mmCIF file of C-alpha atoms in Angstrom:
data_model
loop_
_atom_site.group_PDB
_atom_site.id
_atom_site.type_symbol
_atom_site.label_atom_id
_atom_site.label_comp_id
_atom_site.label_asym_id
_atom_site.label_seq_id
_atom_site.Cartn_x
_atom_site.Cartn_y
_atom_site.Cartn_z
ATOM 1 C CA UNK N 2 -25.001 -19.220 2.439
ATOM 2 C CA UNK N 3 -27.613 -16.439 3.055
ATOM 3 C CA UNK N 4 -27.436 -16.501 6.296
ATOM 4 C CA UNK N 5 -23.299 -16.856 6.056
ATOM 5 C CA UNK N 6 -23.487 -13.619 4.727
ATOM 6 C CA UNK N 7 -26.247 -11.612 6.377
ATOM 7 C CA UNK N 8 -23.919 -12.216 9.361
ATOM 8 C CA UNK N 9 -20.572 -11.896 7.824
ATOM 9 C CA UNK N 10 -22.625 -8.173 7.095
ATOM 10 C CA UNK N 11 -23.870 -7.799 10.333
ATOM 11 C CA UNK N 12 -20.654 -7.953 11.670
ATOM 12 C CA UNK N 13 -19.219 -5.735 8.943
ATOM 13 C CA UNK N 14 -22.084 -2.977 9.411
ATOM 14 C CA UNK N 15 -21.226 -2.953 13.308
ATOM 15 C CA UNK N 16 -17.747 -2.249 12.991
ATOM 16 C CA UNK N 17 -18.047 0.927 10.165
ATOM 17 C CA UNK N 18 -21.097 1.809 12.666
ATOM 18 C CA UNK N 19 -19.203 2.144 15.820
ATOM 19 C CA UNK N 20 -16.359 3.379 14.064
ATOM 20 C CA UNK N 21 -18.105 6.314 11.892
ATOM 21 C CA UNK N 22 -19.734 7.119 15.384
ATOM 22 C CA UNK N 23 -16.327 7.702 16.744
ATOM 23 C CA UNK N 24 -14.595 9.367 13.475
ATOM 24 C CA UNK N 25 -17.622 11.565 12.654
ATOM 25 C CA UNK N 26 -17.490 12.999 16.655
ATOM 26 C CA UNK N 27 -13.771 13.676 15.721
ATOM 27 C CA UNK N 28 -14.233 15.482 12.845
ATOM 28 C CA UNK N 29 -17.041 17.501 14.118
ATOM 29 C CA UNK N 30 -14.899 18.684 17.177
ATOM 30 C CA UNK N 31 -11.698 19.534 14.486
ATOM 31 C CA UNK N 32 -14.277 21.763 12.226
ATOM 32 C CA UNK N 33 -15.767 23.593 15.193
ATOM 33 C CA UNK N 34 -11.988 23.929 16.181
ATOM 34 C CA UNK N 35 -11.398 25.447 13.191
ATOM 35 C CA UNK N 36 -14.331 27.953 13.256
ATOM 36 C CA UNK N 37 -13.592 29.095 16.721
ATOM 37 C CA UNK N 38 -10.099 30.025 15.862
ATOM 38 C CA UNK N 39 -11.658 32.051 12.663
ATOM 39 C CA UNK N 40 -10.619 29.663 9.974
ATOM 40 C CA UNK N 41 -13.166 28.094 7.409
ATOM 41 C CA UNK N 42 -13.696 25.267 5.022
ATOM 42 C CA UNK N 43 -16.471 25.691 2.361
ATOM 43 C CA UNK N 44 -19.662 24.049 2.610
ATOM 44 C CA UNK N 45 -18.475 21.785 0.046
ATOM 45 C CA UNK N 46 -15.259 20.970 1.071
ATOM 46 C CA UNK N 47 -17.097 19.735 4.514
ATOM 47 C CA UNK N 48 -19.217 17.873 2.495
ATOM 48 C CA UNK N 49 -16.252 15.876 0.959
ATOM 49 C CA UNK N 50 -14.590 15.547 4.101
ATOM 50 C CA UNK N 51 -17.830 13.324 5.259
ATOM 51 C CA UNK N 52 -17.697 11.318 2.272
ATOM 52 C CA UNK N 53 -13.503 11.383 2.566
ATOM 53 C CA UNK N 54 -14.005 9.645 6.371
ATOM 54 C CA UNK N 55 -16.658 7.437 5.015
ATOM 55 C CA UNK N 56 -14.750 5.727 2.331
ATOM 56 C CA UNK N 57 -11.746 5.320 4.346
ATOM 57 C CA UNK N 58 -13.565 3.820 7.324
ATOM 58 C CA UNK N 59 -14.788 1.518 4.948
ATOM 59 C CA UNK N 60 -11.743 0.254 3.488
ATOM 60 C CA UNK N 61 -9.841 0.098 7.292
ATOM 61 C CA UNK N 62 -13.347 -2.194 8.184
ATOM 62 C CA UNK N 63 -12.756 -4.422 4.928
ATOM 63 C CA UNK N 64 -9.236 -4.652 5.564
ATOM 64 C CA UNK N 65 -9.409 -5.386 9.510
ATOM 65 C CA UNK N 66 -12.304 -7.513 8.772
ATOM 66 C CA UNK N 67 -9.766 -9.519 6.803
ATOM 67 C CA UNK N 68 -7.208 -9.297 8.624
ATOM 68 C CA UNK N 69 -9.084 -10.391 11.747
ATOM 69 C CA UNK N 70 -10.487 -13.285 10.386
ATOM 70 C CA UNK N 71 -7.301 -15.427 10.770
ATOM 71 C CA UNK N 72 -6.712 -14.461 14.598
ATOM 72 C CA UNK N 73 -9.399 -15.983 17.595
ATOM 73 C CA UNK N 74 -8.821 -13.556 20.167
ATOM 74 C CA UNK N 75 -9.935 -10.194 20.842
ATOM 75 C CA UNK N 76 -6.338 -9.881 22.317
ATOM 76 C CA UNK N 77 -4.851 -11.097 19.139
ATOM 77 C CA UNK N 78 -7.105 -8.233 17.319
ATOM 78 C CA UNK N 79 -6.439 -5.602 19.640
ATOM 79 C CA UNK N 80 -2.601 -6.147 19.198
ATOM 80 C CA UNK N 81 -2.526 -6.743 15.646
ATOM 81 C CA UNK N 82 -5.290 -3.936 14.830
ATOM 82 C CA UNK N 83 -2.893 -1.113 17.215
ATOM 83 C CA UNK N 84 0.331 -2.343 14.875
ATOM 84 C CA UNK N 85 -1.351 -2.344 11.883
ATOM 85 C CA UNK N 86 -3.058 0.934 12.060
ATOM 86 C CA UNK N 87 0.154 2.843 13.196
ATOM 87 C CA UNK N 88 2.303 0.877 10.406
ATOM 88 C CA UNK N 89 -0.346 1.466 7.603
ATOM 89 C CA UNK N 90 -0.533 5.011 8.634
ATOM 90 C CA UNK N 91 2.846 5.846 8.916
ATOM 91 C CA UNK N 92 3.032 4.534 5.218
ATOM 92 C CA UNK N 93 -0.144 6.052 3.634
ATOM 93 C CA UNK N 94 1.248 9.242 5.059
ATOM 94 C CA UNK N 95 -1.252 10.028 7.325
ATOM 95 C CA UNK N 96 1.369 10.788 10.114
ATOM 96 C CA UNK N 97 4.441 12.559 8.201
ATOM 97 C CA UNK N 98 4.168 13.775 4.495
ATOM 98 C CA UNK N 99 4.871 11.019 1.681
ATOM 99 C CA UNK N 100 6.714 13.758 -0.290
ATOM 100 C CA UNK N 101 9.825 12.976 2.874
ATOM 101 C CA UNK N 102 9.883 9.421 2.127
ATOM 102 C CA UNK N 103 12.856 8.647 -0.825
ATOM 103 C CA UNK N 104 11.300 8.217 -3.896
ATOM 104 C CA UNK N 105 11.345 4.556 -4.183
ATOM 105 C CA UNK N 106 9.129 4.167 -1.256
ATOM 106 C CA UNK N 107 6.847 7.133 -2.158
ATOM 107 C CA UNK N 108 6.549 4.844 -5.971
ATOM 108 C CA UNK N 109 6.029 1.496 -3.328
ATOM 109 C CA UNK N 110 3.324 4.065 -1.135
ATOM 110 C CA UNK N 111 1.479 4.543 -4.361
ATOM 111 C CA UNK N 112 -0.084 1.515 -4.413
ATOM 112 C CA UNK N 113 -2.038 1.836 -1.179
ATOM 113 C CA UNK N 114 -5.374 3.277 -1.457
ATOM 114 C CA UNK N 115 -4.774 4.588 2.002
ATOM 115 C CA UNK N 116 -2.679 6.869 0.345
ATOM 116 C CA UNK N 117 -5.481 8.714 -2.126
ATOM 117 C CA UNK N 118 -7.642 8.617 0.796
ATOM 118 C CA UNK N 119 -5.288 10.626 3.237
ATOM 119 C CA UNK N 120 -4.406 12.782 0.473
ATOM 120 C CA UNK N 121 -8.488 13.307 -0.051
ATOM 121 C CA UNK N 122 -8.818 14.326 3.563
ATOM 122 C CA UNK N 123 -5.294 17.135 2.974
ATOM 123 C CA UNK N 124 -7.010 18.405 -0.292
ATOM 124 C CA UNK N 125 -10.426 18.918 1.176
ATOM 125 C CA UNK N 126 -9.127 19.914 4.892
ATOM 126 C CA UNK N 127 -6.478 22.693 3.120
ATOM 127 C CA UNK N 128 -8.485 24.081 -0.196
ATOM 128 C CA UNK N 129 -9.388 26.925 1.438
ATOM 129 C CA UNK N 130 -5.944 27.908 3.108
ATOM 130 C CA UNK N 131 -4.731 27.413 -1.097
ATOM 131 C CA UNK N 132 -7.570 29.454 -2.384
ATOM 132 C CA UNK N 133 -6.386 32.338 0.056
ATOM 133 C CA UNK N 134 -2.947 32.094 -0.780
ATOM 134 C CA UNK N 135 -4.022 32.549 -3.966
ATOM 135 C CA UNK N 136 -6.259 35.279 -3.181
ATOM 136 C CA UNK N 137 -3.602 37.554 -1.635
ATOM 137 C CA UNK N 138 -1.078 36.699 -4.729
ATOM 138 C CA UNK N 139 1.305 33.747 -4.059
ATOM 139 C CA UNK N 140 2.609 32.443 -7.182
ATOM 140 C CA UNK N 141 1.065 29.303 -8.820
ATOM 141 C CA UNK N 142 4.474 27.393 -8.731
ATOM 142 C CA UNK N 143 4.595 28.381 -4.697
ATOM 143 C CA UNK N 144 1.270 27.042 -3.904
ATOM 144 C CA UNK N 145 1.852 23.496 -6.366
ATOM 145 C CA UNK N 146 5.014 23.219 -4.605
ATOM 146 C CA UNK N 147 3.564 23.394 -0.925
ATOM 147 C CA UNK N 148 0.702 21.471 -2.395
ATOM 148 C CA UNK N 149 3.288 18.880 -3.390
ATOM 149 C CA UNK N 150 5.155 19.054 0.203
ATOM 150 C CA UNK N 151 2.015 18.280 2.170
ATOM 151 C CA UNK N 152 0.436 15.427 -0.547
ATOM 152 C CA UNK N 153 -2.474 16.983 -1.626
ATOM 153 C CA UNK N 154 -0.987 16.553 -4.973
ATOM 154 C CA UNK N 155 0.161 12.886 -5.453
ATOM 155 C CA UNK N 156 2.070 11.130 -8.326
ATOM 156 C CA UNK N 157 1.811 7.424 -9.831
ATOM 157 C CA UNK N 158 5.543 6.945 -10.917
ATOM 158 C CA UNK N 159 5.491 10.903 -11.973
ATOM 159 C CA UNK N 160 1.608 10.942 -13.166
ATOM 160 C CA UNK N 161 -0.168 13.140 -11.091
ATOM 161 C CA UNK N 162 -3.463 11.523 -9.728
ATOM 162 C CA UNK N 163 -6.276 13.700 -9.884
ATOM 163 C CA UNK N 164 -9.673 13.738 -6.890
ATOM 164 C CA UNK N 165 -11.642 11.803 -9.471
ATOM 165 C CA UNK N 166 -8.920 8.783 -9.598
ATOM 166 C CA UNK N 167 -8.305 9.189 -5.825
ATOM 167 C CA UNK N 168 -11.968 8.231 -5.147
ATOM 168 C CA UNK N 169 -12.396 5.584 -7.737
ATOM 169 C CA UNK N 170 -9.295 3.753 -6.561
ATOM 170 C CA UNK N 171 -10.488 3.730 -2.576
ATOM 171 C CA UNK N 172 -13.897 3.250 -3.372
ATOM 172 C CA UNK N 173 -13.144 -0.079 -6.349
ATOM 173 C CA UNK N 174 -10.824 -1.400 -3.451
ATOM 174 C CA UNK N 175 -12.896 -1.124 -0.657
ATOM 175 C CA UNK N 176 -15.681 -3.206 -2.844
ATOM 176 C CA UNK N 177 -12.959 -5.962 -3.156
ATOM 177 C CA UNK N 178 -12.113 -6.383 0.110
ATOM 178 C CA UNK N 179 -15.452 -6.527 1.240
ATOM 179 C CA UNK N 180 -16.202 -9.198 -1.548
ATOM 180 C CA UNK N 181 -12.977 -10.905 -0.187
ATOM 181 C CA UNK N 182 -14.182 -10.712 3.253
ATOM 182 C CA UNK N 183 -17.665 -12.106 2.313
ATOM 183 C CA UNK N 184 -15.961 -15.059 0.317
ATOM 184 C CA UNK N 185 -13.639 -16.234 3.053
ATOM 185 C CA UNK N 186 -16.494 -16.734 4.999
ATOM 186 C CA UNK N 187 -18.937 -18.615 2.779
ATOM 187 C CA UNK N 188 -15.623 -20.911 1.875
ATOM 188 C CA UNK N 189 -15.219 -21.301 5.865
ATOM 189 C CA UNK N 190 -18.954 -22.143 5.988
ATOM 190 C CA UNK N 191 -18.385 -24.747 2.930
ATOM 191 C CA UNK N 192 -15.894 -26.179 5.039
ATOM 192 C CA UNK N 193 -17.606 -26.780 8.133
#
């Protein structure tokens, strides 16, 4: 069983490797985008956008990992992995603001953690653009209303869902899908 799972990790570790390479280069070249056109996101606000990509590229590796362990093909997981991704990202809201959807689906949205963590990577990505709207005098009701429009401000059947909760719900799910993942493969292992 030890071994079952040192692998079952070794696979798991090489996916969120190769795939925090490639999300970590991305982000880098969007922040030094946003420097050179004279822009800026606090020192903190960078920092939570590192940890913001971390947890969600370890909940899409749990939930691929899952998802790929019923297909035997790296066709089959190409395929499946492209229609996933674009489905489950259209949905979190990643690609179009959940505040358009009608408001059954946006109650139906709420229970994907891919939701709290795209709205983690708005809140962190725009703070500063809210602070200076602020700054120059906006109106409090203006700024929760476009903080509303673009999801940094989220709702659980009309409770709002503050960072703290965001983090706690991606971060407890991610820990169950991996202990999914793990489990399927020691019962596959029992079974052979």
């Amino acid at each position: 069983h030890i071994i079952l799972t040192l692998m079952c990790s070794l696979y798991y570790f090489a996916t969120l490797i190769s795939t925090l390479i490639i999300c970590y280069v991305a982000l880098a070249i969007c922040l030094l985008y946003v420097s050179f056109i004279g822009w800026f996101i606090s020192f903190a606000d960078v920092m939570f956008l590192i940890l913001d990509v971390f947890l969600l590229v370890m909940f899409g590796t749990a939930l691929s990992s899952i998802i790929n362990f019923f297909l035997s093909s790296q066709g089959q997981i190409a395929a499946v992995g492209t229609i996933m991704s674009a489905g489950y990202g259209f949905i979190c809201g990643a690609y179009m603001p959940i505040s358009s959807f009608s408001s059954g689906l946006q109650k139906v949205v709420s229970f994907l953690p891919g939701t709290y963590g795209t709205s983690l990577v708005r809140n962190h990505s725009m703070n500063a653009s809210f602070g200076e709207m602020k700054s120059v005098g906006l109106p409090n009701e203006f700024i929760d209303g476009l903080r509303d429009g673009v999801d940094c401000n989220l709702y659980f059947f009309d409770n709002k869902v503050g960072i703290p909760a965001m983090y706690i719900i991606l971060a407890v799910t991610t820990t169950v899908l991996i202990g999914i993942y793990v489990a399927m493969n020691v019962k596959k292992k029992k079974k052979n």
